[in-house]
PDB file of C-alpha atoms in Angstrom:
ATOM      1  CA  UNK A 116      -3.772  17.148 -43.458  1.00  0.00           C
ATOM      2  CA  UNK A 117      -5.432  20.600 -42.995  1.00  0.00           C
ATOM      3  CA  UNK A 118      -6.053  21.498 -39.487  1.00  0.00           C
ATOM      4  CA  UNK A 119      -9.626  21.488 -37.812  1.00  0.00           C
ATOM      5  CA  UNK A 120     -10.664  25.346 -37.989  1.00  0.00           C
ATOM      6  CA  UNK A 121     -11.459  25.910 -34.458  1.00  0.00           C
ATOM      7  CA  UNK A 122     -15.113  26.034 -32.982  1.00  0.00           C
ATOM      8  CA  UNK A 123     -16.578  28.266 -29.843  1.00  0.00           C
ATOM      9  CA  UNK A 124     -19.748  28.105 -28.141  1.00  0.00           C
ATOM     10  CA  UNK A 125     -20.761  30.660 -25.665  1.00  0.00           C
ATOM     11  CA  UNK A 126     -19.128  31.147 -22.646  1.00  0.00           C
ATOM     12  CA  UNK A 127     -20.782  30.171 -19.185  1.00  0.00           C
ATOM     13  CA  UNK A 128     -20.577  33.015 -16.763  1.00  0.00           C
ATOM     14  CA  UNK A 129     -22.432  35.153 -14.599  1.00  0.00           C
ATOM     15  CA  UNK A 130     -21.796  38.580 -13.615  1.00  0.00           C
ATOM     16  CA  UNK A 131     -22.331  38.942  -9.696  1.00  0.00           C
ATOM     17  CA  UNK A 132     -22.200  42.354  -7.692  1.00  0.00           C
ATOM     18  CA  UNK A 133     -19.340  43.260  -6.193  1.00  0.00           C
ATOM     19  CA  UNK A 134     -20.938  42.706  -2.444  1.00  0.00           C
ATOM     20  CA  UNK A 135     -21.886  39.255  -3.832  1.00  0.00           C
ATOM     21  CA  UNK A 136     -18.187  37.977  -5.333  1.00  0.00           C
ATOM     22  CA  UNK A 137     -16.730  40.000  -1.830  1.00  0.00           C
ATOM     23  CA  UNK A 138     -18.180  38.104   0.113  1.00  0.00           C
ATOM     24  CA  UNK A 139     -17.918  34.403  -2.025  1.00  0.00           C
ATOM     25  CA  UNK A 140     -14.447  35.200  -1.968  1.00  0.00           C
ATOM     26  CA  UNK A 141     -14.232  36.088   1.679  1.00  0.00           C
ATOM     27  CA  UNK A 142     -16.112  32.412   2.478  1.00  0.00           C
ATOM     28  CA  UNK A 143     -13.857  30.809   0.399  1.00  0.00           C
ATOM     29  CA  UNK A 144     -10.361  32.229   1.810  1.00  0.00           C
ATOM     30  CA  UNK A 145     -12.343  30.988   5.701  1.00  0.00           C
ATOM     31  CA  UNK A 146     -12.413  27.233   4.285  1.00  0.00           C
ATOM     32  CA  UNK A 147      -9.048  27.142   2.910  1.00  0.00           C
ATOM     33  CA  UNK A 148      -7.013  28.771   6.382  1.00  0.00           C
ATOM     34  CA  UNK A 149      -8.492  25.944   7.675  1.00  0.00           C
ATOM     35  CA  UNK A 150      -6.529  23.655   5.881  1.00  0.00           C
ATOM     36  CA  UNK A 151      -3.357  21.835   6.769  1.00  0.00           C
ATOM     37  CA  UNK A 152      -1.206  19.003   5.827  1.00  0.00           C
ATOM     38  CA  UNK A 153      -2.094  16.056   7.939  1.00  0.00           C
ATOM     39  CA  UNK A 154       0.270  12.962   8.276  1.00  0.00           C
ATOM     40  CA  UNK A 155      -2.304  10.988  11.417  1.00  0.00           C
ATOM     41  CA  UNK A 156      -5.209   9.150   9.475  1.00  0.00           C
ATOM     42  CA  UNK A 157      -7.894   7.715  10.506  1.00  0.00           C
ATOM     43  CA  UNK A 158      -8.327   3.896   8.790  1.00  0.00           C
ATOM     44  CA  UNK A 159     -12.541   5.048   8.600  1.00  0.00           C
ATOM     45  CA  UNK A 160     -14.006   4.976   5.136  1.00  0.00           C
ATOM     46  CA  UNK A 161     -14.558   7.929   2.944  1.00  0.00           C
ATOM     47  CA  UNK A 162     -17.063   7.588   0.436  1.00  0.00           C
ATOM     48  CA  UNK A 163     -15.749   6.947  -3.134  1.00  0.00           C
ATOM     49  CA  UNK A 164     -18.206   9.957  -4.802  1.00  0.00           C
ATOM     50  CA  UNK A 165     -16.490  12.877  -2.352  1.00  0.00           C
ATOM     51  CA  UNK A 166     -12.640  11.781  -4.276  1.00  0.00           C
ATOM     52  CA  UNK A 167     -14.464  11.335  -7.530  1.00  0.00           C
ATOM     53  CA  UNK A 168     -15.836  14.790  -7.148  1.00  0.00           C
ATOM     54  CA  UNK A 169     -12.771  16.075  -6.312  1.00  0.00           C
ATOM     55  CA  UNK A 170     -10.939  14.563  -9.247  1.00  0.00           C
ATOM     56  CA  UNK A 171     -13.645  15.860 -11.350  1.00  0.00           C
ATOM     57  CA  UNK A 172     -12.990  19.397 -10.087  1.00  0.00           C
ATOM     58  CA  UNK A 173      -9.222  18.706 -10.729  1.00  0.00           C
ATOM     59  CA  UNK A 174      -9.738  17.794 -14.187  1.00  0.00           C
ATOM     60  CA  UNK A 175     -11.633  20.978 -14.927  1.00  0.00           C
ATOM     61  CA  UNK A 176      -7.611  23.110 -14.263  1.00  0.00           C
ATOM     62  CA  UNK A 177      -6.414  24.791 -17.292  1.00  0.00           C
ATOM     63  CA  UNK A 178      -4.104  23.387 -19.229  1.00  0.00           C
ATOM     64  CA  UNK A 179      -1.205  23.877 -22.121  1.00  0.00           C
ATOM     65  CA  UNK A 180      -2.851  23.423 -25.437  1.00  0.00           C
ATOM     66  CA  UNK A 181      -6.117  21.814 -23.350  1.00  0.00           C
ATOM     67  CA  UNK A 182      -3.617  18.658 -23.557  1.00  0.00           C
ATOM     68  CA  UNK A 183      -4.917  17.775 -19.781  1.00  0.00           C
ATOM     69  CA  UNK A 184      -1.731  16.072 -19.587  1.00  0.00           C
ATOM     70  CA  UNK A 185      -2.859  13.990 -16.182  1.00  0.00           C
ATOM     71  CA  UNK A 186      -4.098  10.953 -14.828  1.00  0.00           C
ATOM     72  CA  UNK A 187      -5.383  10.269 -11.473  1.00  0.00           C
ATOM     73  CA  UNK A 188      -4.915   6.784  -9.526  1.00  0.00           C
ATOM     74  CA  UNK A 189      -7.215   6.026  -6.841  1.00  0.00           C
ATOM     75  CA  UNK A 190      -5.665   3.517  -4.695  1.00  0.00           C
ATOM     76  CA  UNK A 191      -7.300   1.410  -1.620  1.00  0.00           C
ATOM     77  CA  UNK A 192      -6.493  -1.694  -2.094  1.00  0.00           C
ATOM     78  CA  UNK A 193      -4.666  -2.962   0.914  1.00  0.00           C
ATOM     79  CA  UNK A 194      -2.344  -4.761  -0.932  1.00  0.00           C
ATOM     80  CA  UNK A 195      -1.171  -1.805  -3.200  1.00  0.00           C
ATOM     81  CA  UNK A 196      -0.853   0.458  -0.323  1.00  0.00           C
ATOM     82  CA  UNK A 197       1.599  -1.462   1.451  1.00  0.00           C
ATOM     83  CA  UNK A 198       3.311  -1.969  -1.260  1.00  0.00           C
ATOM     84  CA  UNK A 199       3.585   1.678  -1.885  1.00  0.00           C
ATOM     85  CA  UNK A 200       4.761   2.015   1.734  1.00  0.00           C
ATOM     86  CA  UNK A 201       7.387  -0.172   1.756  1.00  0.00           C
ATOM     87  CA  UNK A 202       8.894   1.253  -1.586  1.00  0.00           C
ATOM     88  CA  UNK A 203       8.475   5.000  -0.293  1.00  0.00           C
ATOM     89  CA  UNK A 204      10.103   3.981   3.074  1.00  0.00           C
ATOM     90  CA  UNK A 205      13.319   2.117   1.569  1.00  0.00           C
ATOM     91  CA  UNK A 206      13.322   5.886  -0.559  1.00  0.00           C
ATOM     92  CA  UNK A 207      13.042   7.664   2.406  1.00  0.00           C
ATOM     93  CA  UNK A 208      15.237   6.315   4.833  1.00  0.00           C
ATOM     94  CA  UNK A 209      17.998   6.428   2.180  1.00  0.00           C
ATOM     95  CA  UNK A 210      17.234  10.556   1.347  1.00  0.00           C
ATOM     96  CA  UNK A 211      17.050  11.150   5.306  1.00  0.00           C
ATOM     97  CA  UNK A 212      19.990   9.056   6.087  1.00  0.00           C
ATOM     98  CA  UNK A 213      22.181  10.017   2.751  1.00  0.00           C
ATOM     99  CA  UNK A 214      20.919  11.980   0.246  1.00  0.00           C
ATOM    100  CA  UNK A 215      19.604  14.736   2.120  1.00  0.00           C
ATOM    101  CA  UNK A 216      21.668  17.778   2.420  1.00  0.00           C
ATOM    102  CA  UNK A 217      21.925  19.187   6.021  1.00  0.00           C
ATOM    103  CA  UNK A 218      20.260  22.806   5.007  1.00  0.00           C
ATOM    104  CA  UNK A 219      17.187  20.351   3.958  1.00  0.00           C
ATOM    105  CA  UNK A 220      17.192  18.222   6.920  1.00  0.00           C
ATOM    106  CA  UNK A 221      17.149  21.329   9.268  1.00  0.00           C
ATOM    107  CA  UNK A 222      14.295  22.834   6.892  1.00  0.00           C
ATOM    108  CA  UNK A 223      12.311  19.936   7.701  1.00  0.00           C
ATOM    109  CA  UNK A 224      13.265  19.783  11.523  1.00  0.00           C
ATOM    110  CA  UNK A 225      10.178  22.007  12.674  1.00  0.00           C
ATOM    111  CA  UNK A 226       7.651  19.388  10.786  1.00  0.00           C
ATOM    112  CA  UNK A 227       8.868  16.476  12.708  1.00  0.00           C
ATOM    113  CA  UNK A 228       8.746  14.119   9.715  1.00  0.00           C
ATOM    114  CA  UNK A 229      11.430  10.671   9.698  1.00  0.00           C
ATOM    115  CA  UNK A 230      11.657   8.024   6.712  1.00  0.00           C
ATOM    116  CA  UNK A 231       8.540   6.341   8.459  1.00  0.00           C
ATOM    117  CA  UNK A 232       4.929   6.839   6.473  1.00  0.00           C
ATOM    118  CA  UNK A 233       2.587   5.177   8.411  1.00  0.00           C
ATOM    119  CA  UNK A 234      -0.059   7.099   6.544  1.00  0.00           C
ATOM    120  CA  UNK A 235       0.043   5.319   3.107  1.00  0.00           C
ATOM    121  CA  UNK A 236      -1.527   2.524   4.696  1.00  0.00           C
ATOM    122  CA  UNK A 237      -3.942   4.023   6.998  1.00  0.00           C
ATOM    123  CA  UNK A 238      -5.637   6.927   5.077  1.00  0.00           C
ATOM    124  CA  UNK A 239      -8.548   4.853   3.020  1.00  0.00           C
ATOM    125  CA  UNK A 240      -7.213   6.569  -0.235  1.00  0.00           C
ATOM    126  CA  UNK A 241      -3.994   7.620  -1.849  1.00  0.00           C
ATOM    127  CA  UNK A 242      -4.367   9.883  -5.256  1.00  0.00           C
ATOM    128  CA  UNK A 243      -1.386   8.980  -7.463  1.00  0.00           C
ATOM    129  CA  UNK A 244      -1.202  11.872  -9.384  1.00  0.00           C
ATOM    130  CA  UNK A 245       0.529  11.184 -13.078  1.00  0.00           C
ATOM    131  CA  UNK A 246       1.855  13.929 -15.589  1.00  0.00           C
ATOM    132  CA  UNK A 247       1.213  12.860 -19.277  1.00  0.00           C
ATOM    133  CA  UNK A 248       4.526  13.873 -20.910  1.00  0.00           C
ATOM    134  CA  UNK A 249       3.185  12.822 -24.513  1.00  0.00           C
ATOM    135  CA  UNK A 250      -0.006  11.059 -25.739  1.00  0.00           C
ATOM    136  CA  UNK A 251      -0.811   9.080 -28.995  1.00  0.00           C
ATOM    137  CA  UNK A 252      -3.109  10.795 -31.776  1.00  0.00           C
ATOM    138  CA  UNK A 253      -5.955   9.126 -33.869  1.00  0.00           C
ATOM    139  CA  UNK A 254      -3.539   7.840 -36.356  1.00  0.00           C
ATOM    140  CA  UNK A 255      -1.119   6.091 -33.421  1.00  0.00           C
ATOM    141  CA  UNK A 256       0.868   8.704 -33.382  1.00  0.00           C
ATOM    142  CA  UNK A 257       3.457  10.194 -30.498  1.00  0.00           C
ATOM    143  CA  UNK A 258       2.421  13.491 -29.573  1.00  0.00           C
ATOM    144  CA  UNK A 259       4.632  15.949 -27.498  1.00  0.00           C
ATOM    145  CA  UNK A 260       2.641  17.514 -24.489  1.00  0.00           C
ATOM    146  CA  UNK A 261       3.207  21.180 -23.595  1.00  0.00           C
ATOM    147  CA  UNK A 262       3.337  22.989 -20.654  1.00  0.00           C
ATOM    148  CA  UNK A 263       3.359  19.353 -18.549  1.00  0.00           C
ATOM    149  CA  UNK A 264       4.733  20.175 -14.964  1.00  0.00           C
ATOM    150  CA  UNK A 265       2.750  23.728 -14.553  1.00  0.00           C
ATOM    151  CA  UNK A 266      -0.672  22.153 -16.066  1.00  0.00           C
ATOM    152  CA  UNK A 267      -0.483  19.262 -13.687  1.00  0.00           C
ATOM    153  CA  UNK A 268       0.283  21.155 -10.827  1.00  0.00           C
ATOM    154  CA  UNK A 269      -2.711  23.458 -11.514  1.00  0.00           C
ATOM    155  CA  UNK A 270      -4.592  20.635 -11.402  1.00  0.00           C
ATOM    156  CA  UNK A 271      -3.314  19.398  -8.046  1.00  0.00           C
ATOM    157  CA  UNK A 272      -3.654  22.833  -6.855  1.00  0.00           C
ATOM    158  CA  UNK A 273      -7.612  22.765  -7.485  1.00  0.00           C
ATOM    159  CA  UNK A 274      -7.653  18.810  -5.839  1.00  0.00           C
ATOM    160  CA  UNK A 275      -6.617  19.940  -3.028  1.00  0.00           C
ATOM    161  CA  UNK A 276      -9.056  22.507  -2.593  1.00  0.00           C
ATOM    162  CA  UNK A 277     -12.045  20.253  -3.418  1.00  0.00           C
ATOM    163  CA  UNK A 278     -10.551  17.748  -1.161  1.00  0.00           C
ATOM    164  CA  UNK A 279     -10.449  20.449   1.116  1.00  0.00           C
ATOM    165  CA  UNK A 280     -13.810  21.653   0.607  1.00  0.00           C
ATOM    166  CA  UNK A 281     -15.209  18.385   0.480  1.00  0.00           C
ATOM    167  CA  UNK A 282     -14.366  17.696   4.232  1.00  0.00           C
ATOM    168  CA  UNK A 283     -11.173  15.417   4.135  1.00  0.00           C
ATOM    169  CA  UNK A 284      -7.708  16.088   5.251  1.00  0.00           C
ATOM    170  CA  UNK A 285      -4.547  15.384   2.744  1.00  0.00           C
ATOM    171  CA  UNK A 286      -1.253  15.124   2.846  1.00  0.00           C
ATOM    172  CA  UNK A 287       1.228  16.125  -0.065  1.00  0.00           C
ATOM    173  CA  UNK A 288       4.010  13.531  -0.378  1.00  0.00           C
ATOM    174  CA  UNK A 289       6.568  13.340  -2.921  1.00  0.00           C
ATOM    175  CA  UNK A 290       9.151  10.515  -2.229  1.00  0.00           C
ATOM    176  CA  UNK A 291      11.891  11.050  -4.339  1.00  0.00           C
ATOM    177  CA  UNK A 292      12.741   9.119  -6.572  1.00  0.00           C
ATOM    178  CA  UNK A 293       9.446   7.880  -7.622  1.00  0.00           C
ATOM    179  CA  UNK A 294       9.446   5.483 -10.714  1.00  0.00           C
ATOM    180  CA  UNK A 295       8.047   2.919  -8.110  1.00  0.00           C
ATOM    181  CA  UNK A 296       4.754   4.422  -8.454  1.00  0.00           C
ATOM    182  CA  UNK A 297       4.108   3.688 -12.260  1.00  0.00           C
ATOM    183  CA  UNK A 298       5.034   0.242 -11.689  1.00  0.00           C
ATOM    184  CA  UNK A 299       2.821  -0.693  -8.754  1.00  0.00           C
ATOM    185  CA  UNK A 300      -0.191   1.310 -10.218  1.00  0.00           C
ATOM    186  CA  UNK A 301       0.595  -0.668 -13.815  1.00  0.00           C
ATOM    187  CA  UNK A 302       1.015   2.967 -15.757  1.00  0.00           C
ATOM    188  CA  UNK A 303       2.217   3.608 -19.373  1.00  0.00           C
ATOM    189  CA  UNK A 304       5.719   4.232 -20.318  1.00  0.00           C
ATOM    190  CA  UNK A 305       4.174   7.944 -21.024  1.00  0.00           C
ATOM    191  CA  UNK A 306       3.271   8.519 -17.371  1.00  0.00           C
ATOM    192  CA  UNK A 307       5.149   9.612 -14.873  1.00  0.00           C
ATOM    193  CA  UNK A 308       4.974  10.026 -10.826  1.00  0.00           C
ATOM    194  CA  UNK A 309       3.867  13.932  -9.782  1.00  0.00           C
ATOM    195  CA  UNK A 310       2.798  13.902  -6.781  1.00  0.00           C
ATOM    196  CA  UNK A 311       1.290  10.810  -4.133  1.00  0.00           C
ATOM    197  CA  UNK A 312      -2.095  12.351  -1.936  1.00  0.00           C
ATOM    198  CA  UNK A 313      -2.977  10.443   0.966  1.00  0.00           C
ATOM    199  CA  UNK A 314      -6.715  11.162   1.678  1.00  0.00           C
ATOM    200  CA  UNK A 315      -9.116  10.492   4.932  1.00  0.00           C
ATOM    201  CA  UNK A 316     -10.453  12.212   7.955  1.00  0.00           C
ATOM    202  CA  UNK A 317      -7.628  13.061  10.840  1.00  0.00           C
ATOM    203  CA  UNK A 318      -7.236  10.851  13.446  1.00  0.00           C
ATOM    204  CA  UNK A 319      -8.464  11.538  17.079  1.00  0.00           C
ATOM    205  CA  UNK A 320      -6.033  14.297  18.707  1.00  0.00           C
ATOM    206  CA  UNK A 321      -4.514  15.217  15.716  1.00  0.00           C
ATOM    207  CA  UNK A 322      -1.515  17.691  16.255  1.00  0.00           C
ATOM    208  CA  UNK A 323       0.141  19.998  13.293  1.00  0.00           C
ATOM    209  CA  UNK A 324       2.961  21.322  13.868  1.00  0.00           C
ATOM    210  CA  UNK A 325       2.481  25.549  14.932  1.00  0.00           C
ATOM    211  CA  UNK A 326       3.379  27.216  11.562  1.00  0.00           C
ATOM    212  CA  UNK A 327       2.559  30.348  10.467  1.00  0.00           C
ATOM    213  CA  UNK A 328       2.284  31.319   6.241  1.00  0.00           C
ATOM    214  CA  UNK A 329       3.165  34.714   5.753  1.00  0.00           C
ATOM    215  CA  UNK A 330       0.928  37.580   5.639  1.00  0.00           C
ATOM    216  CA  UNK A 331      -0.706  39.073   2.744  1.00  0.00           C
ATOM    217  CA  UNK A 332       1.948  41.804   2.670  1.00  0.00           C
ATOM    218  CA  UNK A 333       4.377  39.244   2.170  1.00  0.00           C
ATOM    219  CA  UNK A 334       3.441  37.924  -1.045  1.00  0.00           C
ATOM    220  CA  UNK A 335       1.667  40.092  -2.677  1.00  0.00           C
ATOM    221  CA  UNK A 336       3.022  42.919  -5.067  1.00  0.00           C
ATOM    222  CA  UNK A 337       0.858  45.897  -6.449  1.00  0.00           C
ATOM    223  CA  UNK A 338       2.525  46.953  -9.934  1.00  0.00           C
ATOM    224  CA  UNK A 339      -0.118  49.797  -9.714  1.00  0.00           C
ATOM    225  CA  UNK A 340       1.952  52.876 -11.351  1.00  0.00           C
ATOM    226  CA  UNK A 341       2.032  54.392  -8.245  1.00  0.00           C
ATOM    227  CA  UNK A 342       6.194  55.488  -6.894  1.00  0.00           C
ATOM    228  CA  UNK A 343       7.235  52.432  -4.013  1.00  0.00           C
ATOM    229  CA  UNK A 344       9.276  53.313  -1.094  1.00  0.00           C
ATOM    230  CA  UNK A 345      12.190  51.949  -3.089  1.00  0.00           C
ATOM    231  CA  UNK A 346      11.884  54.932  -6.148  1.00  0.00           C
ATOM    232  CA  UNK A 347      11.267  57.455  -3.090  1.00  0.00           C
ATOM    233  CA  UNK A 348      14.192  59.810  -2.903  1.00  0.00           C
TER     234      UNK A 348
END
């Protein structure tokens, strides 16, 4: 069967000044040091448009082929999220008590975390987020999805933000292992646990733990033709 020729419409952009995307830009980056990872939820409701919003923004991440190899689950059923807890916990407790090296137990030290995730009950919403490892075509067919584990995690990457944006605190959580997930949630043999996104406002008094993320010179590298320190003889 001869492929479909491809087909373009005109792209949707807008050319600002530079004082205008500065200062966007500069708004932006103010938002987002706000945010932190937040494991105290509060049990108040969040209204269902702000996490369809945000999984609209998600969905809008590039992807590998434009395969959009991802699925989101909405969970607040109190039944489900239990059930979610309990399996995450029995996960948990064996990595912290077994499975976890030492060097990764004293990584985590300074975030006070434990086996015990009181949040996946309390927050109003958790986001299962599922990767799409292959899909079916028109004809029924299996097709192979490329580019799976960097597409999806775009796509978390942008939830987060509009999460952010939007006003509601997250946490990221990735019990390990996590083939609980598709079975509680009722996926497809073709989807698989990425990543499990508690959602609400903080509780009263929250507290995060006093981190700091590393300057700017710390991660960023200017390939800009000019000699470095380390060519400087």
């Amino acid at each position: 069967m001869a492929a479909t020729p491809p087909r373009f419409v005109p792209l949707d952009w807008n050319r600002e000044p530079e004082s205008v995307q500065l200062a966007a830009i500069a708004e932006f980056e103010a938002v987002m040091k706000r945010r932190r990872t937040v494991r105290h939820f509060s049990p108040e409701p969040v209204a269902l448009e702000l996490i369809e919003r945000a999984i609209t923004v998600a969905g809008t991440a590039p992807s590998g082929a434009h395969q959009q190899p991802w699925r989101f689950v909405v969970v607040s059923d109190p039944v489900k999220k239990r059930e979610i807890r309990l399996a995450a916990e029995a996960e948990e407790k064996e990595n912290y008590e077994h499975r976890f090296p030492p060097e990764w137990l004293e990584a985590l030290a300074p975030l006070g975390t434990d086996w015990r995730k009181e949040f996946l009950e309390t927050a109003p919403f958790l986001i299962v987020v599922f990767r799409l490892d292959y899909g079916w075509n028109e004809e029924g067919q299996k097709t192979k999805h490329y580019y799976v584990p960097e597409s999806v995690g775009i796509a978390c990457g942008f939830l987060l933000a509009a999460l952010h944006v939007a006003g509601l605190a997250t946490l990221t959580h990735t019990p390990n292992p996590m083939g609980f997930l598709a079975r509680i949630c009722g996926r497809p043999a073709n989807e698989r646990a990425f990543l499990l996104i508690p959602v609400g406002y903080p509780a009263a008094g929250t507290q995060v733990p006093d981190l700091v993320r590393k300057p700017l010179e710390d991660i960023l590298v200017l390939l800009d033709g000019l000699p470095s320190e380390a060519s400087i003889t």
